mmCIF file of C-alpha atoms in Angstrom:
data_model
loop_
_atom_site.group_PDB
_atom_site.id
_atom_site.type_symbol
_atom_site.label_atom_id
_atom_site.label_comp_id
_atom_site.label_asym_id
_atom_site.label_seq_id
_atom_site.Cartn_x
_atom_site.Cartn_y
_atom_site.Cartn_z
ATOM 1 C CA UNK A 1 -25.203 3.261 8.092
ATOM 2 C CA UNK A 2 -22.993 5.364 6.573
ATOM 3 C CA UNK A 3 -22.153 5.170 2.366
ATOM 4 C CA UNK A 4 -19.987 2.216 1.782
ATOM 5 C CA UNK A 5 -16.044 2.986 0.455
ATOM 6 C CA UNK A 6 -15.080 1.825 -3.048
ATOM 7 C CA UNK A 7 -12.371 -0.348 -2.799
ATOM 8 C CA UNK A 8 -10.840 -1.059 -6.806
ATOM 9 C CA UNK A 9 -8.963 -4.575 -6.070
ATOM 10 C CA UNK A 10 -6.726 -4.564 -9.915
ATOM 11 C CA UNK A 11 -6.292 -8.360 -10.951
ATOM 12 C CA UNK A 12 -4.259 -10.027 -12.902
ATOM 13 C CA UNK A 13 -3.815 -13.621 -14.021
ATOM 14 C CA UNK A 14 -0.465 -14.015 -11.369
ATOM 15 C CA UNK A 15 -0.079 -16.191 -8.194
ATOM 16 C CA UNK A 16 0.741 -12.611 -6.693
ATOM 17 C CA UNK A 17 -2.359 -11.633 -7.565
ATOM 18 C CA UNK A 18 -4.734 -14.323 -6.278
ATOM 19 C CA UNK A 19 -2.506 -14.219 -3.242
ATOM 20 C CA UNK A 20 -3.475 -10.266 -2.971
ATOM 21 C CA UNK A 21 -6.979 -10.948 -3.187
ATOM 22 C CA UNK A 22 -7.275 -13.165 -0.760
ATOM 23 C CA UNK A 23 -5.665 -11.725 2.050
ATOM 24 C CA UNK A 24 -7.841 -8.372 0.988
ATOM 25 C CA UNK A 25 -11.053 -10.629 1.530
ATOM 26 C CA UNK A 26 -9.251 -11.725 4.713
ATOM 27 C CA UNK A 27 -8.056 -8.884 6.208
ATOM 28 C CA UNK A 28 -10.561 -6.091 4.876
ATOM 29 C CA UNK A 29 -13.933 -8.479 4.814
ATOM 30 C CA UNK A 30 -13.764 -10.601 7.795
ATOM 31 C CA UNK A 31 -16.969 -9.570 8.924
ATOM 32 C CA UNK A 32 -18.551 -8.910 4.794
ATOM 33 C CA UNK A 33 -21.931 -7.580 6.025
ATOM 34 C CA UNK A 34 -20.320 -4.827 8.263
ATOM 35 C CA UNK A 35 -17.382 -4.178 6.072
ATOM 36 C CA UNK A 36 -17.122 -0.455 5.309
ATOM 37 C CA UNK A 37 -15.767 -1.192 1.428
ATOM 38 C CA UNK A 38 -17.463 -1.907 -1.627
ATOM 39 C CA UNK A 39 -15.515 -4.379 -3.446
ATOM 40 C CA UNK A 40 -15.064 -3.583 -7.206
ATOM 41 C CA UNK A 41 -12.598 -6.049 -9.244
ATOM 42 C CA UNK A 42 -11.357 -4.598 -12.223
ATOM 43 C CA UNK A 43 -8.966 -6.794 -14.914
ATOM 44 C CA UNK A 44 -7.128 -4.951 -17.526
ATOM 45 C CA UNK A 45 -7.092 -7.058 -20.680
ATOM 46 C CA UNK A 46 -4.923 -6.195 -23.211
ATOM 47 C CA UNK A 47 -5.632 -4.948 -26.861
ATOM 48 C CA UNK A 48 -5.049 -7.677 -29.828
ATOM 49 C CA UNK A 49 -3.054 -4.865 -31.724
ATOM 50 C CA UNK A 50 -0.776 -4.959 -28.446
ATOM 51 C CA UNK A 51 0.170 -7.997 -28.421
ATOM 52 C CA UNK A 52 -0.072 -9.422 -32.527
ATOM 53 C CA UNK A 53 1.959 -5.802 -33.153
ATOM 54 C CA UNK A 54 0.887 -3.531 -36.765
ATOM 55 C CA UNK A 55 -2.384 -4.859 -37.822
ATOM 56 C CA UNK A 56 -2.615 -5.043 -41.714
ATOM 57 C CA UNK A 57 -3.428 -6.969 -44.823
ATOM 58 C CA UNK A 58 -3.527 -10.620 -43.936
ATOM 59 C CA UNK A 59 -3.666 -10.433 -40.091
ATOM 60 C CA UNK A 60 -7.498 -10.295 -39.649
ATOM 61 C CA UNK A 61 -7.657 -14.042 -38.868
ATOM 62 C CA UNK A 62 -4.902 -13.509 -36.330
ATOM 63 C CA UNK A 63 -6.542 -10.637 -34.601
ATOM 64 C CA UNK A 64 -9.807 -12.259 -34.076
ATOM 65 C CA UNK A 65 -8.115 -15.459 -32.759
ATOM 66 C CA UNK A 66 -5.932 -13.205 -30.394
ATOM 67 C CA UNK A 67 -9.068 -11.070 -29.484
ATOM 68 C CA UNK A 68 -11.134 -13.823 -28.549
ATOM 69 C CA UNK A 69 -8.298 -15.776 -26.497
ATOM 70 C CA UNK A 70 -7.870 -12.217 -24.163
ATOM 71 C CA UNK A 71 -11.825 -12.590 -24.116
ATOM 72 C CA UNK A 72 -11.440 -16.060 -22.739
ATOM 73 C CA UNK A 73 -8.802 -15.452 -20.530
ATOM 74 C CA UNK A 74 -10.057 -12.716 -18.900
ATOM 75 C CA UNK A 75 -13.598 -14.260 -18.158
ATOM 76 C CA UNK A 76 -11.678 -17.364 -16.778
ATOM 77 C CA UNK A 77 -9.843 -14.825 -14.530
ATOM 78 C CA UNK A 78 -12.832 -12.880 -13.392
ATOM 79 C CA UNK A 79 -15.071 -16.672 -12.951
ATOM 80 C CA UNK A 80 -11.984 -17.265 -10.542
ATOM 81 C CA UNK A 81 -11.699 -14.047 -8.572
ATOM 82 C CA UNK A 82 -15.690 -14.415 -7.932
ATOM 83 C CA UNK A 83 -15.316 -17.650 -6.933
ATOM 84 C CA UNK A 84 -12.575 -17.201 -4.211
ATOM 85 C CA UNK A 85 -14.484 -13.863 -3.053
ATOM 86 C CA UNK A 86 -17.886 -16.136 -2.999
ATOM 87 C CA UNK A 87 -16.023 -18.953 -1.056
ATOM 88 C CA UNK A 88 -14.783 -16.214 1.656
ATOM 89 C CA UNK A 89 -18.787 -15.409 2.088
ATOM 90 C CA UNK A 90 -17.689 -11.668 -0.190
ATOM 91 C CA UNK A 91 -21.101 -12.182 -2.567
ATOM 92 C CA UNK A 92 -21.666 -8.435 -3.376
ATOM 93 C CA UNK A 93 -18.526 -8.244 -6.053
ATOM 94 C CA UNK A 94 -18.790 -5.699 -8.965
ATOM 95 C CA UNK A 95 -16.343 -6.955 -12.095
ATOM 96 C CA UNK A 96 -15.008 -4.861 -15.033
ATOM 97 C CA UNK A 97 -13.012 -6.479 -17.230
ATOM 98 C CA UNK A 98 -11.581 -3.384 -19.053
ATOM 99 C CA UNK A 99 -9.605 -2.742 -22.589
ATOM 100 C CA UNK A 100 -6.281 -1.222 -22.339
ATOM 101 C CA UNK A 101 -2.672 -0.489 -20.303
ATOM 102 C CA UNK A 102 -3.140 -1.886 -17.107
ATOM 103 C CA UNK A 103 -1.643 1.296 -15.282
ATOM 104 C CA UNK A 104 -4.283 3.961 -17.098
ATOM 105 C CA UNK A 105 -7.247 1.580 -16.655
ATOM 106 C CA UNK A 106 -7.047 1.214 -12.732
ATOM 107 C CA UNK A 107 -6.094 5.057 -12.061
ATOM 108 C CA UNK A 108 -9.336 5.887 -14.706
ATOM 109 C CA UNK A 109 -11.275 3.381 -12.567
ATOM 110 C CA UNK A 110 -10.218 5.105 -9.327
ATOM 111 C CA UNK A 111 -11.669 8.051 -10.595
ATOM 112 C CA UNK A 112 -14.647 7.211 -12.373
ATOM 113 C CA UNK A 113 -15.515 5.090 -8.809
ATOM 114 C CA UNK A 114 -14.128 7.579 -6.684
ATOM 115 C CA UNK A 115 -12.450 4.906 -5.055
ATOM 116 C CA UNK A 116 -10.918 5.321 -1.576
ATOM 117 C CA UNK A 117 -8.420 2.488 -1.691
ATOM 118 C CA UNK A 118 -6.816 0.570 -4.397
ATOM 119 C CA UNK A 119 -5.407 -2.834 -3.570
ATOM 120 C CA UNK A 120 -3.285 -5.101 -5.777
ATOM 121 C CA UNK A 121 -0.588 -7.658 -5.629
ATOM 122 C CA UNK A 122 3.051 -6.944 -5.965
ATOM 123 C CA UNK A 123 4.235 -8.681 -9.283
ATOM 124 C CA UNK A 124 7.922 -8.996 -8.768
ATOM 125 C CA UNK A 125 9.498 -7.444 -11.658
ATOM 126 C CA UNK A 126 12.856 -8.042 -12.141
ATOM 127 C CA UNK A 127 15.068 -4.678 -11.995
ATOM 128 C CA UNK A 128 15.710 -4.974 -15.788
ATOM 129 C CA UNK A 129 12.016 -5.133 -16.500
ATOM 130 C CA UNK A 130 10.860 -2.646 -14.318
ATOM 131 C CA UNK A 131 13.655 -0.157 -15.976
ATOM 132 C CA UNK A 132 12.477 -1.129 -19.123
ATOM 133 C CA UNK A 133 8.430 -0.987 -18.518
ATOM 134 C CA UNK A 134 7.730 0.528 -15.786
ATOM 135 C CA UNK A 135 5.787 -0.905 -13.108
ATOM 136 C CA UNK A 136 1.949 -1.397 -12.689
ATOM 137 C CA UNK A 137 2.469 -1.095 -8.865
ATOM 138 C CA UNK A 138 5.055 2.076 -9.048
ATOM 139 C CA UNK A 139 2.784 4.093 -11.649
ATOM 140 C CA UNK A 140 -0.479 3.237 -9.911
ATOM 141 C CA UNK A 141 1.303 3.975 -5.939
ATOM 142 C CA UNK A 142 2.205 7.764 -7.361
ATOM 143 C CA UNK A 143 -0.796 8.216 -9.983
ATOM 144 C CA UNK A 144 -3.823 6.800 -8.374
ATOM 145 C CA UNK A 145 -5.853 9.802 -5.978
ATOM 146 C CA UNK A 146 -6.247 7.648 -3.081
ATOM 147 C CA UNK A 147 -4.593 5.298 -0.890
ATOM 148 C CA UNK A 148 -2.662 2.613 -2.328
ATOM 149 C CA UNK A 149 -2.019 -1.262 -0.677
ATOM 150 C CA UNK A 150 0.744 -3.844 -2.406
ATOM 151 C CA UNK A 151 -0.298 -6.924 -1.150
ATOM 152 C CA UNK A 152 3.578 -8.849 -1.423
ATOM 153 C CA UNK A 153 3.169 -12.739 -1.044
ATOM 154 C CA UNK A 154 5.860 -13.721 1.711
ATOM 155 C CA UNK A 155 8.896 -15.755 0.290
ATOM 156 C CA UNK A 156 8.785 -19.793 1.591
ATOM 157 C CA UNK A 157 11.286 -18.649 4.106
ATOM 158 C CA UNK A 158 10.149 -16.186 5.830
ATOM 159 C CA UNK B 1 -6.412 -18.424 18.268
ATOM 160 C CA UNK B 2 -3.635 -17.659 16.050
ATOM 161 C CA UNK B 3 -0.718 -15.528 16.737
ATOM 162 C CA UNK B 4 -1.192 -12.356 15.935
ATOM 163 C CA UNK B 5 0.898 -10.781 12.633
ATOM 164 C CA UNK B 6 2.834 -7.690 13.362
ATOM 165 C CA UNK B 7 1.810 -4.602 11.568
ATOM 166 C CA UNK B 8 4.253 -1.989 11.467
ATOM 167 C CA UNK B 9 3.048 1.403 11.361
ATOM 168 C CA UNK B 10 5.734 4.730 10.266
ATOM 169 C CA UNK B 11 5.182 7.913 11.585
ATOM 170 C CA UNK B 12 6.592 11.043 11.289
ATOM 171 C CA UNK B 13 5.157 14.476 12.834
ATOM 172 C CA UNK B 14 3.486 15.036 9.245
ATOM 173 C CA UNK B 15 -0.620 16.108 9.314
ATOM 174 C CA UNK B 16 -0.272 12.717 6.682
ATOM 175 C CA UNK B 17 1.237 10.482 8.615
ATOM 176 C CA UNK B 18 -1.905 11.080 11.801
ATOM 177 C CA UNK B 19 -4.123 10.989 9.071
ATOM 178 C CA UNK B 20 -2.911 7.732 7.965
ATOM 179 C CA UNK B 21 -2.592 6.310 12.228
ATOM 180 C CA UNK B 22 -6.232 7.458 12.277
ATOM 181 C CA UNK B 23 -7.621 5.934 8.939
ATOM 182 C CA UNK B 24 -5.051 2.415 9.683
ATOM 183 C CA UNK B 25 -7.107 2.304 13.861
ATOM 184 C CA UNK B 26 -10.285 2.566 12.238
ATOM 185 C CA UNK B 27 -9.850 0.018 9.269
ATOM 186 C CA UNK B 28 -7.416 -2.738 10.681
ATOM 187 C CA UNK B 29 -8.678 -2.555 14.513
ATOM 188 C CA UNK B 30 -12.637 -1.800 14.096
ATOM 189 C CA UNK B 31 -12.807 -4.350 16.941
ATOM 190 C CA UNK B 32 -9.115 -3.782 18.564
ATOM 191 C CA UNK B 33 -9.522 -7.441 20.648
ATOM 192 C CA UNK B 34 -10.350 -9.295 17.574
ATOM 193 C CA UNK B 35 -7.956 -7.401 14.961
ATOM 194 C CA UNK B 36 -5.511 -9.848 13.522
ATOM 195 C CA UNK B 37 -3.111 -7.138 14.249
ATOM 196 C CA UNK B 38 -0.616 -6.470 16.390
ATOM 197 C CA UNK B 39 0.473 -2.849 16.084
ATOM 198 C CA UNK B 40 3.998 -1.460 16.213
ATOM 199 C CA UNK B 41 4.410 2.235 15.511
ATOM 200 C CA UNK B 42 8.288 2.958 14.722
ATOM 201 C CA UNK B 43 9.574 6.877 14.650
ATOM 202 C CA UNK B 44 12.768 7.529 12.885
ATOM 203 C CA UNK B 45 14.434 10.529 14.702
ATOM 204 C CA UNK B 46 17.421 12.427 12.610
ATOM 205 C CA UNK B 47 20.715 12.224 14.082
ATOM 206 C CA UNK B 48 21.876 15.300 15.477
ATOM 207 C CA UNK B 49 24.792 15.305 12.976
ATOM 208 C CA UNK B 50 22.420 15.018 10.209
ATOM 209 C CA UNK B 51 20.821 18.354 11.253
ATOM 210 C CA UNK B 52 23.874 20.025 11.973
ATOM 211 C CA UNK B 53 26.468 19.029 9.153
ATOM 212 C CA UNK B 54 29.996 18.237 10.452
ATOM 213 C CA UNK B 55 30.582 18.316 13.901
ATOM 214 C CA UNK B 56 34.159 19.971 15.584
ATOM 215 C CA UNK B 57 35.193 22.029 17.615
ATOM 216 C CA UNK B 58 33.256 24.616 19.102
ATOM 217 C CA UNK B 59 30.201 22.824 18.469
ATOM 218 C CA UNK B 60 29.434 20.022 21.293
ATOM 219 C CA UNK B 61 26.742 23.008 22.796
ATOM 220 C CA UNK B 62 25.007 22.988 19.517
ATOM 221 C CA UNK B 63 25.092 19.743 18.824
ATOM 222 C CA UNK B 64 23.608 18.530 22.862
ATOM 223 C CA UNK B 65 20.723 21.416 22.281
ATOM 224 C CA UNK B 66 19.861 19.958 19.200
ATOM 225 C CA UNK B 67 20.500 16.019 20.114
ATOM 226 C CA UNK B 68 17.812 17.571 22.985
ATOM 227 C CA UNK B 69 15.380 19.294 20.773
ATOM 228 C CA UNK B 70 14.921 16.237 18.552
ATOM 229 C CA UNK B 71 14.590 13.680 21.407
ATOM 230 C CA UNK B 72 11.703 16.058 22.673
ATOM 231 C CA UNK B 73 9.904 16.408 19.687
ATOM 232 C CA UNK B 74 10.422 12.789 18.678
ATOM 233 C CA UNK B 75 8.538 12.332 22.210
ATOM 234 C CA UNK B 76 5.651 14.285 21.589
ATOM 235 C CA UNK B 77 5.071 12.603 18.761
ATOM 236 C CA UNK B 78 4.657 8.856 20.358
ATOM 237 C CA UNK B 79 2.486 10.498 22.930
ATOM 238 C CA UNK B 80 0.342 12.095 20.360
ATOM 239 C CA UNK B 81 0.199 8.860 18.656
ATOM 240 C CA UNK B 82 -0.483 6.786 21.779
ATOM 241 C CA UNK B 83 -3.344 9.247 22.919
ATOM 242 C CA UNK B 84 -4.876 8.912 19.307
ATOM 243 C CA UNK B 85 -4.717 4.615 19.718
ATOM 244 C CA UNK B 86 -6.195 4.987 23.051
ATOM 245 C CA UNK B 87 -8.775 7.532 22.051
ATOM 246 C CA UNK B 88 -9.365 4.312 19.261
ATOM 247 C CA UNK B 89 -9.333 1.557 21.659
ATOM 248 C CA UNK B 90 -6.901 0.035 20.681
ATOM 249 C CA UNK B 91 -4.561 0.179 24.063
ATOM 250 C CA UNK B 92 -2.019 -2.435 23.050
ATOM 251 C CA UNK B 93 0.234 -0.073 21.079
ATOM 252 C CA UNK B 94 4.227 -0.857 20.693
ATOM 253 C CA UNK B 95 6.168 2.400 20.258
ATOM 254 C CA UNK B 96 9.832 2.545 19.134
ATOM 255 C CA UNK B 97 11.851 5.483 18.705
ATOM 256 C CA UNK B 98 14.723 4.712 16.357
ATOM 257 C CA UNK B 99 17.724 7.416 15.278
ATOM 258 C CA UNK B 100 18.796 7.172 11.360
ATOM 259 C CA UNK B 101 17.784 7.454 7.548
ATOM 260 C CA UNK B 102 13.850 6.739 7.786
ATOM 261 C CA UNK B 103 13.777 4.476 4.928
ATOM 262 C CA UNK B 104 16.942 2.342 6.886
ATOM 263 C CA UNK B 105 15.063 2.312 9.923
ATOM 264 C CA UNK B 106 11.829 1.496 8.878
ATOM 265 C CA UNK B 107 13.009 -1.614 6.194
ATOM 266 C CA UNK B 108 14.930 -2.786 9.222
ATOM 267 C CA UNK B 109 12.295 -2.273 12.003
ATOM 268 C CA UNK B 110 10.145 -5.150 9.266
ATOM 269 C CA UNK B 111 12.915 -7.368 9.461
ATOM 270 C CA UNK B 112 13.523 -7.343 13.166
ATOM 271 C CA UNK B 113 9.615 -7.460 14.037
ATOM 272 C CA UNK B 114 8.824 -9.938 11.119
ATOM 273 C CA UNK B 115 6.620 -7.927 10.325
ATOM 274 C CA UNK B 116 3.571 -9.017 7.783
ATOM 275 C CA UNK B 117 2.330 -5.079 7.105
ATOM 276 C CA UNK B 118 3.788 -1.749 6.867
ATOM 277 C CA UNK B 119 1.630 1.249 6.559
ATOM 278 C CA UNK B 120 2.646 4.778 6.476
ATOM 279 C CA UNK B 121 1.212 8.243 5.281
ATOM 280 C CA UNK B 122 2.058 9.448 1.625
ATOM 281 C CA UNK B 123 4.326 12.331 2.111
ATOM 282 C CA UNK B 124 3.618 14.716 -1.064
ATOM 283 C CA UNK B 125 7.024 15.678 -2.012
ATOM 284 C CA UNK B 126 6.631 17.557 -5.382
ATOM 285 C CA UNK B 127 8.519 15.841 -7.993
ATOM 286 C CA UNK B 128 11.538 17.948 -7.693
ATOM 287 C CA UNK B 129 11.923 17.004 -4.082
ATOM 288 C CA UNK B 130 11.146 13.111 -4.900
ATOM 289 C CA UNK B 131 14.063 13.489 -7.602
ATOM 290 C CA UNK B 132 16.778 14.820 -5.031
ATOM 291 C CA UNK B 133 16.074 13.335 -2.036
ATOM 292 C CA UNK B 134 13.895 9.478 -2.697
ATOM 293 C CA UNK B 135 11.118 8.932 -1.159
ATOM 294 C CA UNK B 136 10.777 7.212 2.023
ATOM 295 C CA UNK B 137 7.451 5.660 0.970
ATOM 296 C CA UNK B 138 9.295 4.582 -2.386
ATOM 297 C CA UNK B 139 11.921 3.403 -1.174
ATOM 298 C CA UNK B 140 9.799 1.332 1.523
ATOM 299 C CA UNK B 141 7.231 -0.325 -0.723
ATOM 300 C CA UNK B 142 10.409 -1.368 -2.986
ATOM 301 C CA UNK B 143 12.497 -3.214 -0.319
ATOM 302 C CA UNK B 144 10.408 -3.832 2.621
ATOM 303 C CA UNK B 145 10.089 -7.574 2.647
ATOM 304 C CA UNK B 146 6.251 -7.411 3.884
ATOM 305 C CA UNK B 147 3.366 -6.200 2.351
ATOM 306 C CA UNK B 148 2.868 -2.089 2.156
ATOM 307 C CA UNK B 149 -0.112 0.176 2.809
ATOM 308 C CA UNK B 150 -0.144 3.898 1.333
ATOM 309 C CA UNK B 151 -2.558 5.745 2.584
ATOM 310 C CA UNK B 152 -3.112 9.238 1.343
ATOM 311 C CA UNK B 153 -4.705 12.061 2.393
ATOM 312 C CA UNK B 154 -7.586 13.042 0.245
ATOM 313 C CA UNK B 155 -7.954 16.037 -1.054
ATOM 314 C CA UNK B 156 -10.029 18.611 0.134
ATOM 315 C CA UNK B 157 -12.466 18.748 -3.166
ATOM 316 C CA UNK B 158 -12.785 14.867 -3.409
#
């Protein structure tokens, strides 16, 4: 059988993203023994300086508090994504929860895998945010050297 | 069984866009009478003014040889992209020629079709090219109302 392709599936703590992960078991592991991907979920957690701002005299307390909250929060992410990919008979799941911007940690995973594909879910960024940060899904569409799949969760409507 | 959701496919006569037919056959319809997958492939042909610039007088011969020339090749490629379908087994294939702006057709195509997927070849326009004229995959993967599938060619040293 020929080498299996790395798929990088980039989670976050959204609906979007849950959403995206799903239909990727669905639609790219209906059959998981015979699937030609190798399923790799990779969570960018932020860094504690990121998101407390300047780190300096009196905000040690506040930084280990922060640090192990992300800790928490991303294992409780990554305990879900396993168990959705478990219940859809996906067992063989590699996890990395990863330090860092989210749009430099899934291109750097791409490459260090040598990933084929890179899934993820569409996160619905407002025009004024997107202007203002960029967007995960824009940066990782044109950066990322390999194929690229925004998984968009259909509006109640449609 | 459920009804099948509609996957639109773009193509344009690009080496990227085949690539990306042949890689989309071989990882949506591995088993083309099971795939959850119904496939449309859409072609956006130019308009024959859009080539030309301004039409007046003097210029109805041009513009008929032209309006010709770009039905033609518009032809060939369907039947290029039929032939590679078959040669996938997957026989069922829906093929649309539409005339206008690609990223117009294609976003409306997704409407029409209610469509779940899009998938289409990365294009590689250099930055200064992406700056001037948009890209078509940008544009899509911004206001398609469906889920969107990149898929780029890799490169020769990967």
């Amino acid at each position: 059988m020929a080498e299996k392709q790395v798929m990088i599936f980039a989670l976050d703590d959204s609906d979007h993203s849950f959403y995206a992960l799903e239909w990727t078991l669905d639609h790219f592991f209906p059959s998981p023994s015979t699937s030609s991907f190798k399923l790799i979920i990779v969570h960018a957690k932020p860094n504690p300086t990121s998101v407390i701002g300047v780190v300096g005299p009196g905000t040690t307390d506040m930084y280990t508090m922060v640090e192990t909250d992300i800790k928490k929060t991303a294992q409780k992410i990554i305990d879900r994504a396993k168990e959705l990919s478990k219940s859809k008979g996906v067992a063989n799941v590699a996890c990395e929860i990863l330090e860092g911007d989210a749009r430099n940690v899934i291109c750097d995973a791409v490459e260090r895998h040598h990933a084929s594909l890179l899934v993820m879910g569409s996160h619905g960024y407002g025009t004024f945010k997107r202007a203002v940060l960029g967007s995960v899904s824009d940066y990782c569409s044109h950066h990322a050297h390999c194929s690229v799949m925004i998984v968009k969760k259909p509006k109640p409507n449609n």
